[in-house]
CSV table of C-alpha atoms in Angstrom, one decimal:
chain,number,residue,atom,x,y,z
A,1210,MET,CA,154.9,209.9,84.6
A,1211,GLY,CA,153.2,207.4,86.6
A,1212,PRO,CA,155.0,207.6,89.7
A,1213,ARG,CA,155.1,211.3,89.5
A,1214,LEU,CA,151.0,211.1,89.2
A,1215,LYS,CA,151.1,208.8,92.3
A,1216,ARG,CA,153.1,211.3,94.1
A,1217,VAL,CA,150.9,214.1,93.5
A,1218,ARG,CA,147.8,211.8,94.4
A,1219,ARG,CA,149.5,210.9,97.8
A,1220,ASP,CA,150.5,214.3,98.4
A,1221,LEU,CA,147.1,215.5,98.0
A,1222,GLY,CA,145.9,212.6,100.7
A,1223,LEU,CA,143.5,211.2,97.6
A,1224,THR,CA,142.7,207.6,96.9
A,1225,GLN,CA,142.7,206.4,93.3
A,1226,ALA,CA,138.9,206.6,93.4
A,1227,ASN,CA,138.8,210.0,94.6
A,1228,MET,CA,141.2,211.1,91.9
A,1229,ALA,CA,139.1,209.3,89.4
A,1230,ALA,CA,136.0,210.9,90.5
A,1231,ASP,CA,137.5,214.3,90.3
A,1232,LEU,CA,138.9,213.7,86.7
A,1233,GLU,CA,135.8,211.8,85.6
A,1234,ILE,CA,137.8,208.6,84.7
A,1235,SER,CA,137.7,205.2,86.2
A,1236,PRO,CA,139.7,204.2,89.2
A,1237,SER,CA,141.3,201.4,87.1
A,1238,TYR,CA,142.6,203.9,84.5
A,1239,VAL,CA,144.2,205.9,87.4
A,1240,ALA,CA,146.1,202.6,88.5
A,1241,LEU,CA,147.1,201.6,85.2
A,1242,MET,CA,148.4,205.4,84.5
A,1243,GLU,CA,150.4,205.1,87.8
A,1244,ARG,CA,152.0,202.0,86.6
A,1245,ASN,CA,152.8,203.3,83.3
A,1246,GLN,CA,150.6,201.0,81.6
A,1247,ARG,CA,148.4,203.8,79.9
A,1248,PRO,CA,149.6,207.4,78.8
A,1249,VAL,CA,148.9,210.6,80.9
A,1250,THR,CA,147.4,212.7,78.0
A,1251,ALA,CA,147.7,216.4,77.5
A,1252,ASP,CA,144.1,216.8,78.2
A,1253,LEU,CA,144.4,214.9,81.4
A,1254,LEU,CA,147.3,216.9,82.5
A,1255,LEU,CA,145.4,220.1,81.9
A,1256,LYS,CA,142.6,219.0,84.1
A,1257,LEU,CA,144.7,217.7,86.7
A,1258,ALA,CA,146.2,221.0,86.9
A,1259,SER,CA,142.9,222.9,86.9
A,1260,THR,CA,141.2,220.9,89.3
A,1261,TYR,CA,144.1,220.7,91.9
A,1262,LYS,CA,145.6,224.2,91.2
A,1263,ILE,CA,149.2,222.7,90.6
A,1264,ASP,CA,151.7,223.7,88.1
A,1265,ILE,CA,152.2,221.2,85.3
A,1266,ALA,CA,155.9,221.8,85.5
A,1267,SER,CA,155.9,220.6,88.9
A,1268,LEU,CA,155.3,217.1,87.4
A,1269,ALA,CA,158.7,217.0,85.8
A,1270,ASP,CA,160.4,218.1,88.9
A,1271,ASP,CA,161.5,214.9,90.4
A,1272,ASP,CA,165.0,213.5,91.6
A,1273,SER,CA,164.9,210.6,89.2
A,1274,GLU,CA,168.2,211.8,87.6
A,1275,GLY,CA,169.9,212.0,91.1
A,1276,LEU,CA,168.5,208.6,91.9
A,1277,THR,CA,169.5,207.2,88.7
A,1278,LYS,CA,173.2,208.2,89.4
A,1279,ARG,CA,173.2,206.8,92.8
A,1280,LEU,CA,171.9,203.5,91.5
A,1281,GLN,CA,174.4,203.1,89.0
A,1282,ALA,CA,177.0,204.1,91.5
A,1283,THR,CA,175.9,201.2,93.7
A,1284,LEU,CA,175.4,198.7,90.9
A,1285,LYS,CA,179.0,199.1,90.1
A,1286,GLN,CA,180.0,197.2,93.3
A,1287,PRO,CA,182.0,194.1,93.0
A,1288,ILE,CA,178.8,192.2,94.6
A,1289,PHE,CA,177.0,192.8,91.2
A,1290,ALA,CA,179.9,192.4,88.8
A,1291,ASP,CA,178.6,189.1,87.3
A,1292,ILE,CA,175.1,190.6,86.7
A,1293,ASP,CA,174.4,192.3,83.3
A,1294,LEU,CA,173.0,195.6,84.4
A,1295,PRO,CA,172.7,198.1,81.5
A,1296,ALA,CA,172.8,201.7,82.3
A,1297,LEU,CA,169.5,202.4,80.5
A,1298,ASP,CA,168.0,199.5,82.6
A,1299,SER,CA,168.8,201.3,85.9
A,1300,ALA,CA,167.6,204.6,84.6
A,1301,ASP,CA,164.6,203.0,83.6
A,1302,ILE,CA,164.0,201.5,87.1
A,1303,ALA,CA,164.8,204.9,88.7
A,1304,THR,CA,162.4,206.7,86.8
A,1305,SER,CA,159.5,204.2,86.6
A,1306,TYR,CA,159.9,202.5,90.1
A,1307,PRO,CA,161.6,205.2,92.2
A,1308,GLY,CA,160.3,203.5,95.7
A,1309,PHE,CA,161.9,200.0,94.3
A,1310,ALA,CA,165.2,201.9,93.7
A,1311,GLU,CA,165.3,203.7,97.0
A,1312,ALA,CA,164.6,200.5,98.6
A,1313,LEU,CA,167.7,198.7,97.0
A,1314,LEU,CA,169.9,201.8,97.9
A,1315,ARG,CA,169.0,201.8,101.5
A,1316,LEU,CA,169.3,197.8,101.7
A,1317,HIS,CA,172.8,198.3,100.2
A,1318,THR,CA,173.7,200.9,102.5
A,1319,ALA,CA,172.7,199.0,105.6
A,1320,PHE,CA,174.5,195.8,104.2
A,1321,THR,CA,177.8,197.8,103.9
A,1322,GLU,CA,177.4,199.4,107.1
A,1323,GLU,CA,176.8,196.1,108.9
A,1324,GLN,CA,179.8,194.6,106.9
A,1325,MET,CA,182.2,197.4,108.5
A,1326,ALA,CA,180.8,196.9,111.8
A,1327,HIS,CA,181.0,193.1,111.7
A,1328,ALA,CA,184.7,193.4,110.4
A,1329,GLN,CA,185.6,195.8,113.2
A,1330,ARG,CA,184.1,193.6,115.9
A,1331,ARG,CA,186.0,190.6,114.5
A,1332,GLU,CA,189.3,192.6,114.4
A,1333,MET,CA,188.9,194.1,117.8
A,1334,ALA,CA,188.1,190.6,119.4
A,1335,SER,CA,191.0,188.9,117.5
A,1336,SER,CA,193.3,191.5,118.9
A,1337,GLY,CA,192.6,190.9,122.5
A,1338,LEU,CA,191.5,194.5,123.0
A,1339,GLY,CA,188.1,193.5,123.9
A,1340,SER,CA,185.2,191.2,123.8
A,1341,VAL,CA,182.8,191.0,120.9
A,1342,ASP,CA,180.3,192.8,122.8
A,1343,MET,CA,182.6,195.5,123.8
A,1344,ALA,CA,183.4,196.0,120.1
A,1345,ALA,CA,179.8,196.2,119.2
A,1346,THR,CA,179.1,199.1,121.3
A,1347,ASP,CA,182.1,201.2,120.2
A,1348,PRO,CA,180.5,204.4,119.4
A,1349,VAL,CA,183.5,205.7,117.4
A,1350,GLY,CA,183.5,202.8,115.4
A,1351,GLU,CA,179.6,203.1,114.8
A,1352,ALA,CA,180.0,206.5,113.8
A,1353,ARG,CA,182.8,205.6,111.3
A,1354,ALA,CA,180.8,202.9,109.8
A,1355,PHE,CA,178.2,205.0,109.3
A,1356,LEU,CA,180.3,207.5,107.3
A,1357,ALA,CA,182.2,204.9,105.5
A,1358,ALA,CA,178.8,203.0,104.3
A,1359,ARG,CA,177.8,206.2,102.7
A,1360,ARG,CA,181.2,206.8,101.2
A,1361,ASN,CA,181.7,210.0,103.3
A,1362,CYS,CA,179.5,211.9,100.8
A,1363,PHE,CA,176.0,213.3,101.7
A,1364,PRO,CA,174.7,215.3,98.6
A,1365,ALA,CA,171.8,216.4,100.5
A,1366,LEU,CA,173.9,218.3,102.8
A,1367,ASP,CA,176.2,219.4,100.2
A,1368,ASP,CA,173.0,221.1,98.1
A,1369,HIS,CA,171.8,222.7,101.4
A,1370,ALA,CA,175.0,224.5,102.3
A,1371,ALA,CA,175.6,225.4,98.6
A,1372,ASP,CA,172.4,227.3,98.7
A,1373,VAL,CA,173.6,229.3,101.8
A,1374,ALA,CA,177.1,229.7,100.3
A,1375,GLN,CA,175.3,231.2,97.3
A,1376,GLU,CA,173.3,233.8,99.5
A,1377,LEU,CA,176.2,234.6,101.5
A,1378,ALA,CA,178.6,235.1,98.5
A,1379,GLY,CA,176.5,237.5,96.8
A,1380,ASP,CA,178.3,239.0,93.7
A,1381,ARG,CA,181.7,237.5,94.6
A,1382,PRO,CA,182.8,234.3,92.3
A,1383,ARG,CA,181.7,231.2,93.8
A,1384,GLU,CA,185.5,230.2,93.9
A,1385,GLU,CA,186.3,232.8,96.7
A,1386,SER,CA,185.6,231.6,100.2
A,1387,VAL,CA,182.7,232.8,102.3
A,1388,TRP,CA,184.3,235.8,104.1
A,1389,THR,CA,184.1,236.0,107.8
A,1390,ASP,CA,182.0,239.2,107.8
A,1391,ALA,CA,179.3,237.3,105.6
A,1392,LEU,CA,179.2,234.6,108.1
A,1393,VAL,CA,179.2,237.0,111.1
A,1394,GLU,CA,176.3,239.1,109.2
A,1395,ARG,CA,174.2,235.9,108.7
A,1396,LEU,CA,174.4,235.0,112.4
A,1397,THR,CA,173.5,238.6,113.4
A,1398,ARG,CA,170.7,239.5,110.7
A,1399,ARG,CA,169.1,236.0,110.3
A,1400,HIS,CA,169.5,234.8,114.0
A,1401,GLY,CA,169.9,237.8,116.2
A,1402,GLN,CA,173.1,236.6,117.6
A,1403,LYS,CA,175.7,238.9,118.4
A,1404,VAL,CA,179.2,237.6,117.5
A,1405,ARG,CA,182.3,238.6,119.4
A,1406,PHE,CA,186.1,237.4,119.2
A,1407,THR,CA,187.0,237.2,122.8
A,1408,ASP,CA,190.2,235.7,124.8
A,1409,PRO,CA,189.5,232.1,125.5
A,1410,ASP,CA,189.9,232.4,129.2
A,1411,LEU,CA,186.7,234.3,129.2
A,1412,ILE,CA,184.7,231.3,127.6
A,1413,LEU,CA,186.4,228.5,129.9
A,1414,GLY,CA,189.0,227.7,127.3
A,1415,SER,CA,186.6,226.9,124.6
A,1416,LEU,CA,187.0,227.7,120.8
A,1417,ARG,CA,183.4,228.7,120.5
A,1418,TRP,CA,180.6,229.1,122.8
A,1419,HIS,CA,176.9,230.1,121.9
A,1420,ASP,CA,175.5,232.1,124.8
A,1421,ARG,CA,171.8,231.4,124.3
A,1422,HIS,CA,170.7,233.5,127.2
A,1423,ARG,CA,172.5,236.7,126.0
A,1424,GLU,CA,172.0,235.7,122.3
A,1425,GLN,CA,175.6,235.7,121.4
A,1426,VAL,CA,178.4,233.8,119.8
A,1427,LEU,CA,181.7,233.9,121.4
A,1428,ILE,CA,184.9,232.8,119.2
A,1429,SER,CA,188.2,232.5,120.6
A,1430,ASN,CA,190.3,235.3,119.2
A,1431,ARG,CA,193.4,232.9,119.3
A,1432,LEU,CA,191.9,231.1,116.4
A,1433,ASP,CA,193.6,231.7,112.9
A,1434,HIS,CA,191.3,232.9,110.2
A,1435,PRO,CA,190.4,229.4,108.6
A,1436,GLY,CA,189.7,228.4,112.5
A,1437,ARG,CA,187.3,231.1,113.0
A,1438,ARG,CA,185.5,230.7,109.6
A,1439,PHE,CA,185.0,227.2,110.4
A,1440,GLN,CA,183.6,227.9,113.8
A,1441,LEU,CA,181.2,230.4,112.4
A,1442,ALA,CA,180.1,228.2,109.9
A,1443,LEU,CA,179.5,225.3,112.4
A,1444,GLN,CA,177.5,227.7,114.4
A,1445,ILE,CA,175.2,228.3,111.4
A,1446,GLY,CA,174.9,224.8,110.6
A,1447,LEU,CA,173.7,224.1,114.2
A,1448,LEU,CA,171.2,226.8,113.6
A,1449,GLU,CA,170.2,225.9,110.2
A,1450,ALA,CA,170.8,222.3,109.2
A,1451,ARG,CA,169.5,220.5,112.3
A,1452,ASP,CA,166.5,218.9,110.4
A,1453,ILE,CA,168.3,217.8,107.3
A,1454,ILE,CA,171.1,216.2,109.5
A,1455,ALA,CA,168.4,214.5,111.4
A,1456,THR,CA,167.0,213.3,108.2
A,1457,GLN,CA,170.3,211.7,107.1
A,1458,LEU,CA,170.9,210.1,110.6
A,1459,ALA,CA,167.4,208.7,110.2
A,1460,ASP,CA,168.5,205.6,108.5
A,1461,GLY,CA,171.7,205.0,110.5
A,1462,ARG,CA,172.5,202.0,112.7
A,1463,PHE,CA,173.3,203.3,116.1
A,1464,SER,CA,173.3,201.2,119.2
A,1465,GLY,CA,173.4,204.1,121.5
A,1466,GLU,CA,173.3,207.7,121.7
A,1467,ASN,CA,176.8,208.4,121.8
A,1468,ALA,CA,177.4,207.0,118.5
A,1469,ARG,CA,174.5,209.0,117.0
A,1470,ARG,CA,175.8,212.0,118.7
A,1471,LEU,CA,179.4,211.6,117.2
A,1472,ALA,CA,177.8,210.8,113.7
A,1473,SER,CA,175.8,214.2,114.3
A,1474,ARG,CA,178.7,216.2,115.0
A,1475,ALA,CA,180.7,214.8,112.2
A,1476,LEU,CA,177.6,215.7,109.8
A,1477,THR,CA,177.7,219.1,111.1
A,1478,GLY,CA,181.2,219.7,110.6
A,1479,TYR,CA,180.7,218.1,106.9
A,1480,TRP,CA,177.8,221.0,106.5
A,1481,ALA,CA,180.4,223.5,107.6
A,1482,ALA,CA,183.0,222.5,105.2
A,1483,ALA,CA,180.4,222.5,102.3
A,1484,LEU,CA,179.6,225.8,103.2
A,1485,LEU,CA,183.0,227.3,102.9
A,1486,MET,CA,184.0,224.8,100.2
A,1487,PRO,CA,181.0,224.2,97.9
A,1488,TYR,CA,180.7,220.9,96.3
A,1489,ARG,CA,181.0,221.8,92.5
A,1490,PRO,CA,183.2,224.9,92.7
A,1491,PHE,CA,185.6,222.9,94.9
A,1492,LEU,CA,185.6,219.9,92.6
A,1493,ARG,CA,186.1,222.2,89.8
A,1494,ALA,CA,188.9,223.7,91.4
A,1495,ALA,CA,190.5,220.4,92.6
A,1496,ARG,CA,190.6,219.2,89.0
A,1497,GLN,CA,192.3,222.4,87.8
A,1498,THR,CA,194.8,222.2,90.4
A,1499,ARG,CA,195.2,218.4,90.1
A,1500,HIS,CA,194.5,218.3,93.7
A,1501,ASP,CA,197.3,220.6,95.1
A,1502,VAL,CA,196.3,221.0,98.6
A,1503,GLU,CA,198.2,224.2,99.2
A,1504,THR,CA,196.9,226.0,96.4
A,1505,LEU,CA,193.2,224.9,97.2
A,1506,SER,CA,193.7,226.1,100.8
A,1507,ARG,CA,194.6,229.5,99.7
A,1508,ARG,CA,191.9,229.7,96.9
A,1509,PHE,CA,189.2,228.9,99.6
A,1510,ALA,CA,190.9,230.6,102.6
A,1511,ALA,CA,190.7,227.2,104.7
A,1512,SER,CA,193.6,225.3,106.3
A,1513,PHE,CA,195.5,222.4,104.9
A,1514,GLU,CA,193.8,219.7,107.1
A,1515,GLN,CA,190.2,221.1,106.0
A,1516,VAL,CA,191.0,220.9,102.4
A,1517,ALA,CA,192.4,217.3,102.6
A,1518,HIS,CA,189.3,216.4,104.7
A,1519,ARG,CA,187.0,218.0,102.0
A,1520,LEU,CA,188.6,216.2,99.2
A,1521,THR,CA,187.6,212.7,100.6
A,1522,THR,CA,183.9,213.8,100.2
A,1523,MET,CA,184.0,214.1,96.6
A,1524,GLY,CA,181.7,210.9,96.0
A,1525,ARG,CA,178.6,212.3,94.5
A,1526,PRO,CA,177.2,209.8,91.9
A,1527,GLY,CA,177.9,211.2,88.5
A,1528,GLU,CA,180.1,214.2,89.9
A,1529,GLU,CA,182.8,212.0,91.6
A,1530,GLY,CA,186.4,213.1,92.4
A,1531,VAL,CA,189.5,211.1,93.0
A,1532,PRO,CA,188.6,208.7,95.9
A,1533,PHE,CA,191.0,209.7,98.9
A,1534,PHE,CA,191.8,208.1,102.2
A,1535,PHE,CA,192.3,210.5,105.0
A,1536,LEU,CA,194.1,209.7,108.4
A,1537,ARG,CA,195.0,212.0,111.3
A,1538,LEU,CA,197.3,210.6,114.1
A,1539,ASP,CA,199.7,212.0,116.9
A,1540,ARG,CA,203.3,211.0,117.7
A,1541,ALA,CA,202.2,207.8,119.5
A,1542,GLY,CA,200.5,206.7,116.6
A,1543,ASN,CA,196.9,207.3,118.0
A,1544,VAL,CA,194.3,207.8,115.3
A,1545,SER,CA,191.9,210.9,115.9
A,1546,LYS,CA,190.2,210.9,112.6
A,1547,ARG,CA,190.0,208.3,109.8
A,1548,LEU,CA,187.9,208.6,106.5
A,1549,ASP,CA,187.6,205.3,104.7
A,1550,GLY,CA,188.0,205.4,101.0
A,1551,ALA,CA,190.2,204.6,98.0
A,1552,GLY,CA,190.1,200.8,99.0
A,1553,PHE,CA,193.0,201.5,101.4
A,1554,PRO,CA,193.0,198.5,104.1
A,1555,PHE,CA,193.9,200.5,107.4
A,1556,ALA,CA,194.0,198.6,110.5
A,1557,ARG,CA,191.2,199.5,112.9
A,1558,THR,CA,193.0,198.6,115.9
A,1559,GLY,CA,196.6,198.4,116.7
A,1560,GLY,CA,199.2,200.5,115.0
A,1561,SER,CA,200.0,201.0,111.4
A,1562,CYS,CA,203.2,200.3,109.4
A,1563,PRO,CA,206.0,202.5,110.7
A,1564,LEU,CA,207.5,202.5,107.2
A,1565,TRP,CA,204.8,204.7,106.2
A,1566,ASN,CA,206.0,208.2,106.2
A,1567,VAL,CA,202.9,209.5,108.1
A,1568,HIS,CA,204.8,208.7,111.1
A,1569,GLY,CA,208.2,210.3,109.9
A,1570,VAL,CA,206.8,213.9,108.8
A,1571,PHE,CA,206.9,215.0,112.6
A,1572,GLU,CA,210.6,215.3,111.6
A,1573,THR,CA,210.1,217.8,109.0
A,1574,PRO,CA,207.1,219.9,110.2
A,1575,GLY,CA,205.0,221.9,107.5
A,1576,ARG,CA,206.5,220.0,104.7
A,1577,ILE,CA,204.5,217.8,102.3
A,1578,ARG,CA,206.1,214.3,101.7
A,1579,PRO,CA,204.8,212.3,98.9
A,1580,GLN,CA,205.3,208.4,99.0
A,1581,TRP,CA,204.2,205.5,96.8
A,1582,LEU,CA,203.1,202.6,98.9
A,1583,GLU,CA,203.0,198.8,98.1
A,1584,LEU,CA,200.8,196.6,100.0
A,1585,PRO,CA,201.8,192.7,100.4
A,1586,GLU,CA,199.0,191.8,97.8
A,1587,GLY,CA,200.5,194.4,95.2
A,1588,GLU,CA,198.2,197.1,95.4
A,1589,LYS,CA,199.8,200.6,95.1
A,1590,PHE,CA,198.7,203.9,96.7
A,1591,LEU,CA,200.2,207.5,96.3
A,1592,SER,CA,200.3,209.0,99.8
A,1593,ILE,CA,201.0,212.7,100.9
A,1594,ALA,CA,201.9,213.4,104.4
A,1595,ARG,CA,202.2,216.5,106.5
A,1596,THR,CA,202.1,217.8,110.0
A,1597,VAL,CA,199.2,220.1,111.0
A,1598,GLU,CA,199.1,222.0,114.4
A,1599,ALA,CA,196.0,222.7,116.6
A,1600,GLY,CA,195.8,225.1,119.5
A,1601,GLY,CA,198.4,227.6,119.9
A,1602,GLY,CA,197.8,231.2,119.2
A,1603,ALA,CA,199.6,232.5,122.1
A,1604,TRP,CA,203.0,231.9,123.9
A,1605,ASP,CA,201.5,230.1,126.8
A,1606,SER,CA,198.8,228.3,124.7
A,1607,PRO,CA,198.8,224.5,124.5
A,1608,ARG,CA,199.6,223.3,121.1
A,1609,ALA,CA,199.0,219.7,119.5
A,1610,VAL,CA,201.1,218.7,116.4
A,1611,ARG,CA,199.5,215.8,114.6
A,1612,SER,CA,200.3,214.2,111.0
A,1613,VAL,CA,197.8,213.9,108.4
A,1614,ALA,CA,197.8,211.7,105.3
A,1615,LEU,CA,195.7,211.6,102.1
A,1616,ALA,CA,196.0,208.7,99.9
A,1617,CYS,CA,194.7,207.5,96.4
A,1618,SER,CA,195.1,204.1,94.6
A,1619,ALA,CA,197.6,204.1,91.7
A,1620,GLU,CA,194.8,204.4,88.9
A,1621,HIS,CA,194.0,207.7,90.0
A,1622,ALA,CA,197.6,209.0,90.8
A,1623,GLY,CA,197.9,210.9,87.4
A,1624,HIS,CA,195.2,213.1,88.5
A,1625,VAL,CA,197.4,214.2,91.6
A,1626,ILE,CA,200.0,216.7,91.3
A,1627,TYR,CA,202.2,215.0,93.9
A,1628,SER,CA,202.9,212.2,91.5
A,1629,ASP,CA,204.9,214.2,89.1
A,1630,GLY,CA,208.6,213.0,89.2
A,1631,MET,CA,207.8,210.2,91.6
A,1632,ASP,CA,208.8,206.6,90.5
A,1633,GLU,CA,206.0,204.3,91.1
A,1634,GLY,CA,208.4,201.3,90.9
A,1635,ALA,CA,210.3,202.5,94.0
A,1636,ALA,CA,207.2,202.2,96.1
A,1637,THR,CA,207.7,201.4,99.9
A,1638,PRO,CA,206.6,198.0,100.8
A,1639,ILE,CA,204.4,198.3,103.8
A,1640,GLY,CA,201.6,196.2,105.6
A,1641,VAL,CA,198.4,197.0,107.1
A,1642,ALA,CA,199.6,196.2,110.7
A,1643,CYS,CA,202.5,194.0,111.9
A,1644,ARG,CA,200.1,191.3,113.1
A,1645,LEU,CA,198.6,191.2,109.8
A,1646,CYS,CA,201.8,191.4,107.5
A,1647,HIS,CA,203.6,188.4,106.5
A,1648,ARG,CA,206.8,190.0,104.9
A,1649,PRO,CA,209.3,188.2,107.0
A,1650,HIS,CA,212.6,190.3,106.5
A,1651,CYS,CA,211.2,193.6,107.8
A,1652,ILE,CA,213.4,195.2,110.1
A,1653,ALA,CA,210.8,197.7,111.4
A,1654,ARG,CA,208.5,194.8,112.6
A,1655,SER,CA,207.1,195.1,116.2
A,1656,ALA,CA,205.3,192.0,116.2
A,1657,PRO,CA,205.0,188.5,114.7
A,1658,PRO,CA,202.2,188.0,112.2
A,1659,ILE,CA,199.2,186.0,113.2
A,1660,GLY,CA,199.7,182.3,112.1
A,1661,ARG,CA,203.6,182.2,111.5
A,1662,GLU,CA,205.6,179.8,113.5
A,1663,MET,CA,208.8,181.4,115.2
A,1664,ARG,CA,212.1,179.7,114.4
A,1665,PRO,CA,214.2,179.0,117.3
A,1666,ASP,CA,217.7,180.0,116.3
A,1667,ASP,CA,220.2,181.2,118.9
A,1668,ASN,CA,223.3,180.5,116.5
A,1669,ARG,CA,222.4,183.1,114.1
A,1670,ASP,CA,221.2,186.5,114.2
A,1671,THR,CA,220.0,188.0,111.0
A,1672,GLY,CA,219.4,191.6,112.1
A,1673,VAL,CA,215.3,191.3,111.7
A,1674,PRO,CA,213.5,191.1,115.2
A,1675,PHE,CA,211.9,187.7,114.4
A,1676,ALA,CA,212.7,184.7,112.6
A,1677,PHE,CA,210.1,182.2,111.4
A,1678,ALA,CA,210.2,178.7,110.2
A,1679,GLY,CA,210.6,178.1,106.6
A,1680,ASP,CA,212.4,181.5,106.1
């Protein structure tokens, strides 16, 4: 009760002496109560309520449970592995010393973010793609580090979007998608914005255009229905979630405005996905279907990519889903989206392993291809890959075909339907990248690994691109 009493006092703008005078007790007794060294009696609670006109129930309305779950999740990290940290102790800290718990969580998040940024700077510098200073100001890398340090999960955004989704859904079951008409109605009635689905040529080829002067939102009529819904949800997020997104960005470590803008755009997209696929209904459906992406896409009227992306955000402390890693790339191997998770050591610079079928699914467009992967250190991952298409909608519209991959570690594969009938023992041996992979006999190798001495041998051709001394 102590921290809650302190919160009430500070919200009222009172000193301990002020509150003591109002309640007719000594300032030292107020201080002891706030430190949980004296009980807050029933009589004192009643006097507190009558003096300051507050509801006693509000004193019990705190976020200690959520704080406890976040703290316990953080304390499971390897850096704390050798410390005895019972769950009851962390619950006591979150309840009795919420400020200390929040400070620890912020410090750990900043530590994780800096670790990722440092790894990226080091990798870019060693690859010869740029100096450390250039890498340090990479806005895309900073935005990705911001998301990854928070495990790509933002419960405050999930809760806010879920409240809006509940208002939109009305009497429909929560598992159903938020229909286009409901999104249009919200923009019209709540924000006074007329919604029109129009030819993209009239909006300079845009997918969405918010014409503030005429108070209308123009959406390309060439988008499919999941695309239309997502653009409408994005617009609602831009109008209703700016403040809560700004709060999430406040503790980010950005060296420039570009990185902040990219992170803000990512969080707006996160909010839109949380509106269309609310956290708890989506997590429940994911577990019921064993993460069948196609079934989930039909249930929530979302695209394959939208569902795969959303599956990577199920990291809420105490309500975690399977930790997935997500990747999207084009035929040339250029990565346009990456969401770190599942402990998958994806190379931040250079190409990924060509033996991973995320590169091969372009030969079988639209078909899901599962694959077991094994890294050089022995870790195994279950991966699914499939092509997705952007653009189109008319004969002359440009189209972009990309490949997306969703992967989880072997320990979670039993919860994923794509593992059925797959032989883990037949995993494809892959490396993070050719320069970092020391498998000597890989026929797909494009570059020698760092630190290996080449063997000059003109008399023998083994069929592999490079031969190394000692092999």
